[in-house]
Coordinates of C-alpha atoms in Angstrom, one line a residue:
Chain A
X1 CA 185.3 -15.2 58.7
X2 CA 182.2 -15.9 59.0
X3 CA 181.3 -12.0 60.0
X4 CA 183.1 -11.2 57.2
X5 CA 180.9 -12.9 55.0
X6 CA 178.2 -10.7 56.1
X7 CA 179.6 -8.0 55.7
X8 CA 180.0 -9.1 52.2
X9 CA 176.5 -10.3 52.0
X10 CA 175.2 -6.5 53.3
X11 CA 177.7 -4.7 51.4
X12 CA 175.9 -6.8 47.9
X13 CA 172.5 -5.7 49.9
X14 CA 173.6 -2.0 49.7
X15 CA 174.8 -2.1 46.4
X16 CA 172.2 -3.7 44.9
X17 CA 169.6 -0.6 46.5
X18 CA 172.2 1.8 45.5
X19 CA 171.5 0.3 41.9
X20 CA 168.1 0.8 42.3
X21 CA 168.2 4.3 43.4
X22 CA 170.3 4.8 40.3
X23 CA 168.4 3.0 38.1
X24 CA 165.2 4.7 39.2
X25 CA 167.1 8.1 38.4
X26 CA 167.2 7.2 34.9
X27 CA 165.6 9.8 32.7
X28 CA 163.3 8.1 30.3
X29 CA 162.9 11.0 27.9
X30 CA 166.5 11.4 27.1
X31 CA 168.0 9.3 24.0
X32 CA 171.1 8.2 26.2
X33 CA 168.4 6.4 28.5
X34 CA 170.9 4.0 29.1
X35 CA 173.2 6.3 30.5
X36 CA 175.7 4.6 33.4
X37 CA 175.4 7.5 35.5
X38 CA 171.9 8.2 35.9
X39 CA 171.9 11.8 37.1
X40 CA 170.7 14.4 34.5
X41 CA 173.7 13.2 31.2
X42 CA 174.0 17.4 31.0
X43 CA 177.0 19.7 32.3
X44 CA 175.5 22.4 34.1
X45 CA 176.4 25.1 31.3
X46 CA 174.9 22.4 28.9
X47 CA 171.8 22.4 31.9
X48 CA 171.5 26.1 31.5
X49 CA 172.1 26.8 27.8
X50 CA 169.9 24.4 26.9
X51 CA 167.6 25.6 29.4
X52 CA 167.5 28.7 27.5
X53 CA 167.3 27.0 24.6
X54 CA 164.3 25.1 25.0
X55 CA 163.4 28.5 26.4
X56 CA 163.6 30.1 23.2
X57 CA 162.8 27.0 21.1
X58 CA 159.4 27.4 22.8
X59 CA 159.3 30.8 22.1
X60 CA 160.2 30.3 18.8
X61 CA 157.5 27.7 18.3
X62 CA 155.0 29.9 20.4
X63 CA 155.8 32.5 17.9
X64 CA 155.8 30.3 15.1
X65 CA 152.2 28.9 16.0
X66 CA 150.8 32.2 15.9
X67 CA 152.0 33.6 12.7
X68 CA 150.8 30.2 11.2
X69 CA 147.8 30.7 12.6
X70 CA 147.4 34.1 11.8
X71 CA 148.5 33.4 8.3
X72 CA 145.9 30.8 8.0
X73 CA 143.7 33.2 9.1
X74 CA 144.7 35.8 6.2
X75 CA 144.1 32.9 3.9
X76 CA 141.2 32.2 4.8
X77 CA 139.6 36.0 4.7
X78 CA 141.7 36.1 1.5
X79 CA 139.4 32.6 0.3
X80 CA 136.5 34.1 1.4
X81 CA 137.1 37.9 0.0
X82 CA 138.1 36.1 -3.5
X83 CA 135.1 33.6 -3.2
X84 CA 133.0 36.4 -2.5
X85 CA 134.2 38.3 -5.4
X86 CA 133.6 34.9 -8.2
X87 CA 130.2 34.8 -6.3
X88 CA 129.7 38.3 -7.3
X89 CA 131.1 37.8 -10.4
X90 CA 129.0 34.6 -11.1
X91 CA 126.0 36.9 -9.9
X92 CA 126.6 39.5 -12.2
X93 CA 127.0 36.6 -14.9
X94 CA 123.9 35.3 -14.0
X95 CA 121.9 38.5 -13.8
X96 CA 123.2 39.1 -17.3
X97 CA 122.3 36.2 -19.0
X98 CA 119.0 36.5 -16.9
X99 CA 118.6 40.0 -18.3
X100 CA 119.1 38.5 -22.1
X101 CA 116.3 34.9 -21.4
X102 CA 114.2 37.7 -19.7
X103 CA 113.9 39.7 -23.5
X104 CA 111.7 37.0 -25.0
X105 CA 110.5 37.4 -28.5
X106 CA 107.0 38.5 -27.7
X107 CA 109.2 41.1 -26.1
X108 CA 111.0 41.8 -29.0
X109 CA 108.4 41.7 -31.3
X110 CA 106.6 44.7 -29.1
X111 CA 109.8 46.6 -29.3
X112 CA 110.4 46.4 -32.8
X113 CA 106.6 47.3 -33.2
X114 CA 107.2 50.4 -31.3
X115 CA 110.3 51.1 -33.0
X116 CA 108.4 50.6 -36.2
X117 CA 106.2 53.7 -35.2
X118 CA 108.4 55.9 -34.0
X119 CA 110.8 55.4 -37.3
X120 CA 107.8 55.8 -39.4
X121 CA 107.0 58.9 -37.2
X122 CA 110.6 60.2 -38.0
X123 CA 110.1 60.2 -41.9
X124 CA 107.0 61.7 -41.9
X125 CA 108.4 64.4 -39.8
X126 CA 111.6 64.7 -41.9
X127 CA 111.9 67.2 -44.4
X128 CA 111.6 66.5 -48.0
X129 CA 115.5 66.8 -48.4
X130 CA 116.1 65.4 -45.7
X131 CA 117.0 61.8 -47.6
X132 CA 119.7 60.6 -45.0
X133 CA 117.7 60.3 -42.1
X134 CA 114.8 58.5 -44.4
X135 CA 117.4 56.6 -45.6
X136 CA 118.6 55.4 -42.3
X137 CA 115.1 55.0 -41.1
X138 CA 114.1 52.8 -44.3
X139 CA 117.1 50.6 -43.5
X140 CA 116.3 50.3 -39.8
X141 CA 112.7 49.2 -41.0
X142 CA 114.2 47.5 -43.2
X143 CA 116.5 45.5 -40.9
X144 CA 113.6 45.5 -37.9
X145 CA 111.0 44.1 -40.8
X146 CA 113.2 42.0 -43.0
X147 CA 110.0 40.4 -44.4
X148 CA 108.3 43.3 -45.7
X149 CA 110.4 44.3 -49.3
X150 CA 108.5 47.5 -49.2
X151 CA 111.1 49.8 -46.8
X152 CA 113.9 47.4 -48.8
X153 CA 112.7 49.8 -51.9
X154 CA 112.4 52.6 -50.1
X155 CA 115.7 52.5 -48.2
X156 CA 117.4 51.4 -51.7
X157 CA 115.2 54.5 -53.7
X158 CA 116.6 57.1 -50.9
X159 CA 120.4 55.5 -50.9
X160 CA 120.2 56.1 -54.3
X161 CA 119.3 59.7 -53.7
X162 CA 121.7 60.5 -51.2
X163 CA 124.6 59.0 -53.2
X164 CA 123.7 61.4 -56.3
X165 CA 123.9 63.8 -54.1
X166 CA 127.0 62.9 -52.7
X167 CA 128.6 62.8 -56.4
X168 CA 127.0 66.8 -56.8
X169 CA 129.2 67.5 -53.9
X170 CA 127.4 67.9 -51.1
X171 CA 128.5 67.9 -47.5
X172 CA 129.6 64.5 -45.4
X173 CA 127.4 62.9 -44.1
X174 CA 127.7 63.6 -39.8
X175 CA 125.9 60.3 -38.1
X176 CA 127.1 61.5 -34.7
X177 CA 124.7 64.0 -32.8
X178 CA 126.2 67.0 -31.9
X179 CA 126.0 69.3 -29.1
X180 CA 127.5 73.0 -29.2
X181 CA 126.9 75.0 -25.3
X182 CA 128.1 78.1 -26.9
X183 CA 129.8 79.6 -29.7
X184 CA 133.3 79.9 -28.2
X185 CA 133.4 76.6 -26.7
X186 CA 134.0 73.6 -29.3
X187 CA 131.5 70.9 -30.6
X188 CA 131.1 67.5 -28.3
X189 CA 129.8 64.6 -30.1
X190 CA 128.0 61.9 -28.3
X191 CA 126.6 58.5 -29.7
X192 CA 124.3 55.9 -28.0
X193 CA 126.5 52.8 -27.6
X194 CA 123.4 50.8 -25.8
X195 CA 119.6 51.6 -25.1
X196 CA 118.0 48.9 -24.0
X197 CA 115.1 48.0 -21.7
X198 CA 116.1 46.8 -18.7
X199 CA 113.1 45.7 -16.9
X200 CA 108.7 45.4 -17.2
X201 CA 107.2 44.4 -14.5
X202 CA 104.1 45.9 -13.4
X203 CA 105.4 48.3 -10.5
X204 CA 109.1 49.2 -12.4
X205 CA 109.5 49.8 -16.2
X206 CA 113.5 51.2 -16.3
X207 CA 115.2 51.8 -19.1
X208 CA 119.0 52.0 -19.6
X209 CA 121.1 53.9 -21.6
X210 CA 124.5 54.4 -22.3
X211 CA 126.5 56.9 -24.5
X212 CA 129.8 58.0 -25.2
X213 CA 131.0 61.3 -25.5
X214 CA 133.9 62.5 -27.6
X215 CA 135.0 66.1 -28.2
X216 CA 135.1 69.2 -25.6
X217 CA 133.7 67.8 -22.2
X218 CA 132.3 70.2 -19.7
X219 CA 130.1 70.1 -17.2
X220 CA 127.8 72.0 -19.0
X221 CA 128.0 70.0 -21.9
X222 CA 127.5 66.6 -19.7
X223 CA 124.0 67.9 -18.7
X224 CA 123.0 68.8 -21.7
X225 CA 123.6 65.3 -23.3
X226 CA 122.1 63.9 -20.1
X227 CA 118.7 66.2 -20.6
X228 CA 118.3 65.7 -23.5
X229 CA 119.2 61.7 -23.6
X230 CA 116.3 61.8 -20.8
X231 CA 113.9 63.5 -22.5
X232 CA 114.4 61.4 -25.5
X233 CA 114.1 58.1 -23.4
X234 CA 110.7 59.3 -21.7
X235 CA 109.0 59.2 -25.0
X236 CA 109.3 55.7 -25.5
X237 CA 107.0 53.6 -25.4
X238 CA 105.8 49.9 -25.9
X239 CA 106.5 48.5 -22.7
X240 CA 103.7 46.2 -21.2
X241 CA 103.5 47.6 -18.1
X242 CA 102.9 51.3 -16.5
X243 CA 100.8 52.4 -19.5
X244 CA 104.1 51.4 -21.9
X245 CA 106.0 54.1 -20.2
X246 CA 109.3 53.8 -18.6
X247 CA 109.4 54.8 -14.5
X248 CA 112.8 54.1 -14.0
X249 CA 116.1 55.5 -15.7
X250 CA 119.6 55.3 -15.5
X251 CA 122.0 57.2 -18.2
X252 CA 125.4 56.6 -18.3
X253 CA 127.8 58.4 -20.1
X254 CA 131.3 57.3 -21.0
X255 CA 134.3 59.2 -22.3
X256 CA 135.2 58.1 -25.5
X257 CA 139.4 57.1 -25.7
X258 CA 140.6 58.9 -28.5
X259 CA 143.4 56.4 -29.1
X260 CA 141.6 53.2 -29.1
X261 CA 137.3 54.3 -28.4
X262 CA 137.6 51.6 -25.8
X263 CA 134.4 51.6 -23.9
X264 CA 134.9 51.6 -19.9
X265 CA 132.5 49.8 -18.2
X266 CA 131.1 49.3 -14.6
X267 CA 131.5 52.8 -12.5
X268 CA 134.2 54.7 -15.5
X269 CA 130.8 57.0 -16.0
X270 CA 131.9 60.2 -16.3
X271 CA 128.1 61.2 -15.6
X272 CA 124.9 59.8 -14.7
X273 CA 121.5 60.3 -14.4
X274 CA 119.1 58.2 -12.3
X275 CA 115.2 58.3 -11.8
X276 CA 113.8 55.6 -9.8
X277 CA 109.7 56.3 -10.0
X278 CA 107.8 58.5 -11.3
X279 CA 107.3 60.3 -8.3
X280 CA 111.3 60.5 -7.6
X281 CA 113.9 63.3 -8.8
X282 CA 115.8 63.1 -11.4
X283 CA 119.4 62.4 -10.1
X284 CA 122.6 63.7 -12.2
X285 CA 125.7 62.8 -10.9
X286 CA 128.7 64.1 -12.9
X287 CA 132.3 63.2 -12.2
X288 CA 134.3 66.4 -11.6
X289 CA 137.3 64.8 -10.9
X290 CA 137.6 62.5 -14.2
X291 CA 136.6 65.8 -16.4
X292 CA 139.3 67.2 -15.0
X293 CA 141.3 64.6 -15.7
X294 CA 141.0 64.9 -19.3
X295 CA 141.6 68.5 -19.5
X296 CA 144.8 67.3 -18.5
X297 CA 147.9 67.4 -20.6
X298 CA 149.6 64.2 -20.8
X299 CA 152.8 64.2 -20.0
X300 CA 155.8 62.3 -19.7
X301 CA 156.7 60.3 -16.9
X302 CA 159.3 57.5 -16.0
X303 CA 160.5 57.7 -20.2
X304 CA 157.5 57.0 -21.5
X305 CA 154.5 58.8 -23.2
X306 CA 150.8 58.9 -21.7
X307 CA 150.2 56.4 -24.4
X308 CA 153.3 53.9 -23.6
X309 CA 151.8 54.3 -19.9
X310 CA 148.5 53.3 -21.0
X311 CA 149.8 50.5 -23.1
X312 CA 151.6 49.2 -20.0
X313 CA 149.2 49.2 -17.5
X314 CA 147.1 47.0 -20.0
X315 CA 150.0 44.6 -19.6
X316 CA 150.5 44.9 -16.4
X317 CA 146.0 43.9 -16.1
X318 CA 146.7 41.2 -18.4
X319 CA 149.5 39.5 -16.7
X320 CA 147.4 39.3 -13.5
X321 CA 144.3 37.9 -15.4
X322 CA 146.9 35.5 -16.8
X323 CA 148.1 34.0 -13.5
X324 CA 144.8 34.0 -12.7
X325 CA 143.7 32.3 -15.3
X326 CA 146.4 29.9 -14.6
X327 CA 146.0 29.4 -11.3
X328 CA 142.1 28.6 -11.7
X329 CA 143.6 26.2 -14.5
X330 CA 146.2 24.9 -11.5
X331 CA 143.8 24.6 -9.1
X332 CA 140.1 24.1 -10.2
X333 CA 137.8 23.9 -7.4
X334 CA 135.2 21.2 -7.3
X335 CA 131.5 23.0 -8.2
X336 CA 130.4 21.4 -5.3
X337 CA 130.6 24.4 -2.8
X338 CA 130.6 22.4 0.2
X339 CA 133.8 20.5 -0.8
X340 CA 136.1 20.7 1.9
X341 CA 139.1 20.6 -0.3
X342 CA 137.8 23.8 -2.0
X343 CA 139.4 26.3 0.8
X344 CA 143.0 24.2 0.4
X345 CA 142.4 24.4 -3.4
X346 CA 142.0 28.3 -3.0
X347 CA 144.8 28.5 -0.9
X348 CA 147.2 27.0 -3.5
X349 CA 145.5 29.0 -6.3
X350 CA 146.0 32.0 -4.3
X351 CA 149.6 31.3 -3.7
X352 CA 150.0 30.0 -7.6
X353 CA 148.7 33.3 -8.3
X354 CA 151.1 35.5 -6.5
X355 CA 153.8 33.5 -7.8
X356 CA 152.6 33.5 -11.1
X357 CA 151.7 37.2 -10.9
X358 CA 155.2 38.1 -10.0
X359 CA 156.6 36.2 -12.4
X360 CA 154.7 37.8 -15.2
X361 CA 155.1 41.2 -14.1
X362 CA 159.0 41.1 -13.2
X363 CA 159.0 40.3 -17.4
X364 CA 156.9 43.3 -17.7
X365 CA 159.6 45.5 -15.6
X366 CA 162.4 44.1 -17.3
X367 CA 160.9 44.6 -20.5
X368 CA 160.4 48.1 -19.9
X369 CA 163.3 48.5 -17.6
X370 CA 161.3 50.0 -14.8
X371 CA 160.8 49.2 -11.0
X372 CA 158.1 48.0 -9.0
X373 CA 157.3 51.2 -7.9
X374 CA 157.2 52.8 -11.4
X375 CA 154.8 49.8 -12.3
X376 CA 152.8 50.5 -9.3
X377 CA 152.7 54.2 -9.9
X378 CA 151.8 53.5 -13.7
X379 CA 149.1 51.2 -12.4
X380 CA 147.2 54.0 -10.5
X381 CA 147.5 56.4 -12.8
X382 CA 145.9 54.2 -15.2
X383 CA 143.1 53.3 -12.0
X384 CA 142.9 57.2 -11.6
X385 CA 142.6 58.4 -15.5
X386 CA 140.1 55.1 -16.1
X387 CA 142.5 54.1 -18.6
X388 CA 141.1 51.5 -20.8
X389 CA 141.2 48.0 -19.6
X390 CA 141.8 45.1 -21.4
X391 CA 139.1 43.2 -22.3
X392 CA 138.1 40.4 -20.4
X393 CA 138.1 37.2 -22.7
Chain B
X1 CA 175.0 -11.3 65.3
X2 CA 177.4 -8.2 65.1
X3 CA 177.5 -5.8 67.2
X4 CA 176.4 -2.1 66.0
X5 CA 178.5 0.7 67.4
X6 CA 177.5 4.3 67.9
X7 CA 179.7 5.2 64.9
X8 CA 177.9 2.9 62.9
X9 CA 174.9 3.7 64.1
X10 CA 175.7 7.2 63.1
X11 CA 176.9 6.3 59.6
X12 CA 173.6 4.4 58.9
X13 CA 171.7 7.4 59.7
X14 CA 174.0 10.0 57.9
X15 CA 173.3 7.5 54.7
X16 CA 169.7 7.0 55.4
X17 CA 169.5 10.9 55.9
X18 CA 171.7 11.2 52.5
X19 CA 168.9 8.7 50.9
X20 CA 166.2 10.2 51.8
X21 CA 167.3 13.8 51.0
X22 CA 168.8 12.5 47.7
X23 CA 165.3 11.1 47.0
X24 CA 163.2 13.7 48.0
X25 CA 164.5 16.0 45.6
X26 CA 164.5 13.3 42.6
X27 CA 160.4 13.0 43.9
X28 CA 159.8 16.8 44.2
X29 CA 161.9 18.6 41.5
X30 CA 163.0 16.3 39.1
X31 CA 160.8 15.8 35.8
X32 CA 158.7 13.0 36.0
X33 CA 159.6 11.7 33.3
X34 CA 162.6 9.5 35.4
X35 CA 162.1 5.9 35.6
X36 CA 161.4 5.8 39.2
X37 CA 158.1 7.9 38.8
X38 CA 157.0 4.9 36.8
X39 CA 157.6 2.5 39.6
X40 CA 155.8 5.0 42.0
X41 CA 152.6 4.9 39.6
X42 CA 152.8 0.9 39.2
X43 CA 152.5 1.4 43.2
X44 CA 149.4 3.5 43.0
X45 CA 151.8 6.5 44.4
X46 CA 150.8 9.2 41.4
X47 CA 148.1 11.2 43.0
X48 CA 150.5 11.4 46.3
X49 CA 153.4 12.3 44.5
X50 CA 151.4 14.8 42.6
X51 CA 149.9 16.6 45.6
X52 CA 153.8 16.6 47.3
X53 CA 154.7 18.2 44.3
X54 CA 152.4 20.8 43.6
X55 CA 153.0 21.8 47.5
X56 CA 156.4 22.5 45.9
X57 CA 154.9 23.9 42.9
X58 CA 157.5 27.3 42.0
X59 CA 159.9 26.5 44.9
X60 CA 162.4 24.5 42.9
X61 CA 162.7 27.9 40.0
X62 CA 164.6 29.4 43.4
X63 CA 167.0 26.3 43.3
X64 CA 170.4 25.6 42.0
X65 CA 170.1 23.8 38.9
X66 CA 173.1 21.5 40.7
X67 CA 171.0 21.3 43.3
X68 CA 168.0 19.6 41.4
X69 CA 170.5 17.4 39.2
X70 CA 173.9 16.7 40.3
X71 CA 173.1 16.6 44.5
X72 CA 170.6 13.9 44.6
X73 CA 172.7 11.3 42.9
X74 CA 176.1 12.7 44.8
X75 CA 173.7 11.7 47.8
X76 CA 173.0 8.2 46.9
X77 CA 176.7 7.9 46.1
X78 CA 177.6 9.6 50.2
X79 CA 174.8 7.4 51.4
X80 CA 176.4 3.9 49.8
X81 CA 179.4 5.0 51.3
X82 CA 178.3 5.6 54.6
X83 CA 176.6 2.1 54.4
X84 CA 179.8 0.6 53.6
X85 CA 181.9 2.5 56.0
X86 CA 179.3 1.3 58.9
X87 CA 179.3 -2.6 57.7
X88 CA 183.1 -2.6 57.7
X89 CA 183.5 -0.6 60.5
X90 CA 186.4 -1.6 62.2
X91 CA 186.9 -4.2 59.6
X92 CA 191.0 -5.2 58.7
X93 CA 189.9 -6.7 55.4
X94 CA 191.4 -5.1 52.2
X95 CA 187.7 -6.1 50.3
X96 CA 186.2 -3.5 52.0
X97 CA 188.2 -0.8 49.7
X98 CA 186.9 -2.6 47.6
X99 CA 183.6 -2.1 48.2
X100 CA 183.7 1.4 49.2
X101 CA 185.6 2.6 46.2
X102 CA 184.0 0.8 43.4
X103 CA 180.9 2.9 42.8
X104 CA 183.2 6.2 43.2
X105 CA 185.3 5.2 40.9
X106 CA 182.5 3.9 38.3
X107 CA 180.6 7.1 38.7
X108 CA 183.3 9.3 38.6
X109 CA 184.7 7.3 35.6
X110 CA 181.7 7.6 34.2
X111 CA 181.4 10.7 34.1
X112 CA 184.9 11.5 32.3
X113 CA 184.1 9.0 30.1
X114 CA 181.4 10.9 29.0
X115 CA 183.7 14.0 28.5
X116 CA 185.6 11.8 26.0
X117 CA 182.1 10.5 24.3
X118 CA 183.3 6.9 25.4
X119 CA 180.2 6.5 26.6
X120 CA 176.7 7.9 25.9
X121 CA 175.7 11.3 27.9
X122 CA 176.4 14.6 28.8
X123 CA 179.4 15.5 30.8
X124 CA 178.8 17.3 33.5
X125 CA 181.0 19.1 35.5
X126 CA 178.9 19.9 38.6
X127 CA 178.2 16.1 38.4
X128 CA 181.4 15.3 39.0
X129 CA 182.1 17.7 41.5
X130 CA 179.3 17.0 43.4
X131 CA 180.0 13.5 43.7
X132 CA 184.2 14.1 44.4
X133 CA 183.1 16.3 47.4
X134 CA 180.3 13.5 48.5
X135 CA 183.5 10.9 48.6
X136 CA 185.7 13.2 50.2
X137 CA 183.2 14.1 52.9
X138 CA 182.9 10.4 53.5
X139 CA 186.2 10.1 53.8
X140 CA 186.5 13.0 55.8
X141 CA 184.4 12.0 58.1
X142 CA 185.3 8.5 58.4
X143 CA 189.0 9.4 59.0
X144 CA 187.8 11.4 61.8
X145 CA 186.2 9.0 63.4
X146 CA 189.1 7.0 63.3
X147 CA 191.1 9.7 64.4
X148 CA 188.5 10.6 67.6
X149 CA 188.5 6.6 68.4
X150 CA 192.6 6.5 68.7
X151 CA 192.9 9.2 70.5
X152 CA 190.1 8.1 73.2
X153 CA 191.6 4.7 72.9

C-alpha cells in the first residue's frame, strides 16, 4: 500500500513535468494560445498551405511595399516636376511684372520724346497728299502729347481732309503694311502687335518685337518681313545706354488665325530673328514645318471640321485648367515653401486633378461622342497646327 | 525504497531519451515564439539557445514539417508513458490505467475536439497520428516486455 502510494506520488511527479513540457510548448503568437494540446493547433495541410500562404502573403506585401514606394516616388518627381513648373511660372510672372516696374516714367518720357521725333520726322517726309499717315501721326502726337492742343488741331484739320476725301470716293484706307515677293504670288499683310523695349543697361540695349502675319506665307515672304522689321528697329533710338541704340534683337513673328486672330504666344513663332551684340550675326530661324502646316487643307476627321477640331481641343485645355484650378482651390499649399505638409498637399491636388480632369473631359467625349483616343488625337493635332489656346484667365 | 528493475530502468531511459529528443527539436526548430523560450530567457539561456540554433541554422528547411511540429509533443506524450509504465511496473493496481491512459486520451481527445471546433485550434491530423503511434509503441513495447518476462519466467 504504502508503495503504491508512491507510485501515485511519482506518477503526480511525472505528470506534473509532462504539464510543463506541454505548457512550455505553447505557442504564444497564435490567438488559440490557450490551446489544450500545445503542439502547433495546425493540420499539416493547414501547416503547409498556410506555409505557402504566408509565403505569398509576404510576397504580396514585398510586392506591395515596392510599388508603394515606387509610387511615392512618382509622386514625388511628379511634386517636384509640377513645383518646378509654378516656380517657373511664378518666375516668368515675376520677370514680367519686373519687366513692366523696370519702364519707369523717366523711361517713358524718353520714349515718347523719341517717338515725338521720329513721328514728326514722318510728316515732314510725307507727301503733301499723303493726309492719312499725317493724320495718324497727329493723333499718335496727339495721344503721346495729350497736353499740347496743337497736334489735337492738326490731327482734327487732316481727319477732316481725309474724310472729304473719303466722301469724293477715294480708295480704303489699308492700315496694314503689305508685302508682295512677286507678282504671281499673293499679298501677305503683317502688323506689329508689340514693340517694346525690353532692356537698357549699359552693356545690353534689346529690343523686342512681335508681329503677325496674315495672307500668303512663304519663306520668302517670312524674311522679308523679318529684314525689313530689323532694319526698321535699328533706327530707333532714345535708349540711355549704347549711344541710344539697340545691341540686342529678337523678332518674332506669329501667324495670324483667320477664324479668331488669336495671338499664340511663347515658342508658336513661325519665325525669328535674333541678334545678341553688335558684334553678333543676325540669327533668322524660320519654322518650315508650321508653314507647311498652313498650306495644308483642312480636312475632315473623326465627323468634325478643322474648325469643330479647333473648338474642341480648346475644351479639352480648358477642362484641364479647370481641374487645375480646382484642385489648387482643393488643396492650397501654405506660401511657406518649407511646409512639410506642402508635398502631401501636392499629392492630393495632383490626384484631385486627375480625377477632376477625367471627369471634365469624359463630358467632353460624351458631348461630342468621341473616344479617348479621338480626344487625344484632336489634342495633338491642335499641339502640332499651334491651334489657338485658350486664354489663360 | 523500491526496487528498480532492468525493464524499468530501460523505460526511464527510453522516456528520458523521448524527452530530450522531444525537446531538442521544440529548442532548435520550433519558432521562438513558444512559451518555453521565455522561460529559457528568464534563465539567462537566450544567447545559448541562439548559438544552438544558428548551428542548425537551414537544417530544419530539409525536415518534415511533422517532424518539427507533431513529433516533439508525440514524444513528451511516449516519454510520460514510459514513466508510467516503469513506476507501475509490475504493479496489479487498476489506477495505473489510469494514469497511463489519461493524457492519451486528453490529447488525442483533444485533438478531435478540435476537428469539431469544440475547442480552440487547428486540427491536425499528423498530430494525431503521431501521438496514436507514440501510444501504440508504448504499448507495444511494454506488452513485449511482458511477453519476454513470462516466457523467461
Amino acid at each position: 500500500m504504502k508503495n503504491e502510494f508512491k507510485k501515485h506520488i511519482a506518477s503526480l511527479g511525472v505528470l506534473i513535468v509532462f504539464g510543463l513540457l506541454a505548457t512550455g510548448s505553447i505557442d504564444t503568437d497564435t490567438p488559440s494560445g490557450s490551446n489544450s494540446t500545445p503542439t502547433r493547433p495546425e493540420s499539416s495541410s493547414n501547416k503547409e498551405s498556410k506555409s505557402n500562404k504566408s509565403i505569398e502573403d509576404k510576397k504580396t506585401k514585398e510586392a506591395k511595399a515596392i510599388l508603394a514606394k515606387r509610387r511615392e516616388e512618382i509622386e514625388k518627381i511628379q511634386a517636384q516636376a509640377m513645383e518646378k513648373e509654378m516656380a517657373i511660372e511664378a518666375l516668368k510672372t515675376e520677370d514680367a511684372k519686373r519687366i513692366k516696374n523696370a519702364i519707369s516714367d523717366e523711361e517713358k518720357r524718353k520714349r515718347q520724346e523719341a517717338r515725338t521725333i521720329e513721328l514728326n520726322e514722318i510728316i515732314k517726309n510725307a507727301s503733301e497728299s499723303d493726309d492719312i499717315t499725317k493724320r495718324d501721326a497727329y493723333k499718335e502726337l496727339y495721344e503721346i502729347n495729350n497736353d499740347l492742343t496743337f497736334y489735337k488741331i492738326k490731327f482734327e484739320q487732316y481727319s477732316r481732309k481725309v474724310d472729304e476725301k473719303n466722301k469724293n470716293n477715294e480708295k480704303p484706307i489699308i492700315t496694314e503694311k503689305t508685302t508682295n515677293n512677286s507678282l504671281e504670288t499673293p499679298k501677305s499683310n503683317y502688323f506689329v502687335i508689340e514693340q517694346k523695349k525690353i532692356n537698357d543697361m549699359p552693356n545690353q540695349t534689346s529690343i523686342g518685337i512681335e508681329a503677325v502675319v496674315s495672307g500668303s506665307i512663304t519663306e520668302l515672304v517670312l524674311s522679308e518681313i523679318l529684314d525689313k522689321l530689323y532694319k526698321e528697329a535699328k533706327e530707333y533710338r532714345g535708349f540711355k545706354f549704347n549711344q541710344g541704340a539697340p545691341t540686342h534683337f529678337l523678332i518674332l513673328l506669329y501667324n495670324a488665325d483667320k477664324s479668331n486672330h488669336q495671338l499664340k504666344g511663347g515658342d508658336m513663332y513661325i519665325a525669328r530673328l535674333k541678334k545678341q551684340g553688335v558684334k553678333s550675326e543676325v540669327e533668322i530661324e524660320i519654322s518650315k514645318d508650321k508653314i507647311a502646316q498652313l498650306s495644308l487643307a483642312p480636312e475632315d476627321k473623326f465627323g468634325f471640321s478643322e474648325e469643330k477640331r479647333k473648338e474642341i481641343s480648346i475644351e479639352i485645355v480648358q477642362c484641364e485648367d479647370r481641374a487645375f484650378a480646382e484642385a489648387w482651390q482643393m488643396y492650397p499649399l501654405s506660401k511657406d515653401g518649407n511646409d512639410p505638409n506642402n508635398e502631401a498637399q501636392l499629392q492630393k491636388q495632383q490626384e484631385f486633378y486627375n480625377k477632376m480632369k477625367i471627369k471634365y473631359k469624359t463630358e467632353i467625349w460624351k458631348k461630342y461622342n468621341i473616344t479617348k483616343e479621338q480626344s487625344d488625337a484632336i489634342t495633338s493635332e491642335a499641339m502640332k497646327k499651334n491651334w489657338p489656346s485658350p486664354s489663360i484667365k | 525504497m523500491l526496487k528498480i528493475e532492468k525493464k524499468q530502468t530501460f523505460f526511464f531511459c527510453l522516456a528520458l531519451i523521448s524527452i530530450l529528443m522531444g525537446s531538442a527539436i521544440y529548442i532548435l526548430f520550433r519558432p521562438t515564439s513558444l512559451l518555453m523560450f521565455h522561460w529559457f530567457d528568464a534563465m539567462g539561456l537566450t544567447s545559448l539557445i541562439i548559438n544552438m540554433r544558428n548551428e542548425m541554422n537551414g537544417f530544419n528547411m530539409s525536415l518534415p514539417t511533422w517532424f518539427i511540429y507533431s513529433l516533439p509533443f508525440a514524444l513528451y506524450v511516449v516519454a510520460y508513458l514510459f514513466f508510467i509504465k516503469g513506476i507501475w511496473w509490475n504493479s496489479i493496481s487498476l489506477v495505473r490505467h489510469v494514469w497511463f491512459w489519461c493524457i492519451p486520451i486528453v490529447a488525442i481527445g483533444s485533438e478531435l475536439e478540435q476537428s469539431f471546433y469544440f475547442i480552440p485550434g487547428y486540427f491536425d491530423m499528423a498530430d494525431l497520428i503521431t501521438i496514436l503511434l507514440g501510444t501504440a509503441f508504448v504499448v507495444l513495447i511494454t506488452e513485449h516486455s511482458k511477453i519476454n518476462k513470462r516466457e523467461i519466467a
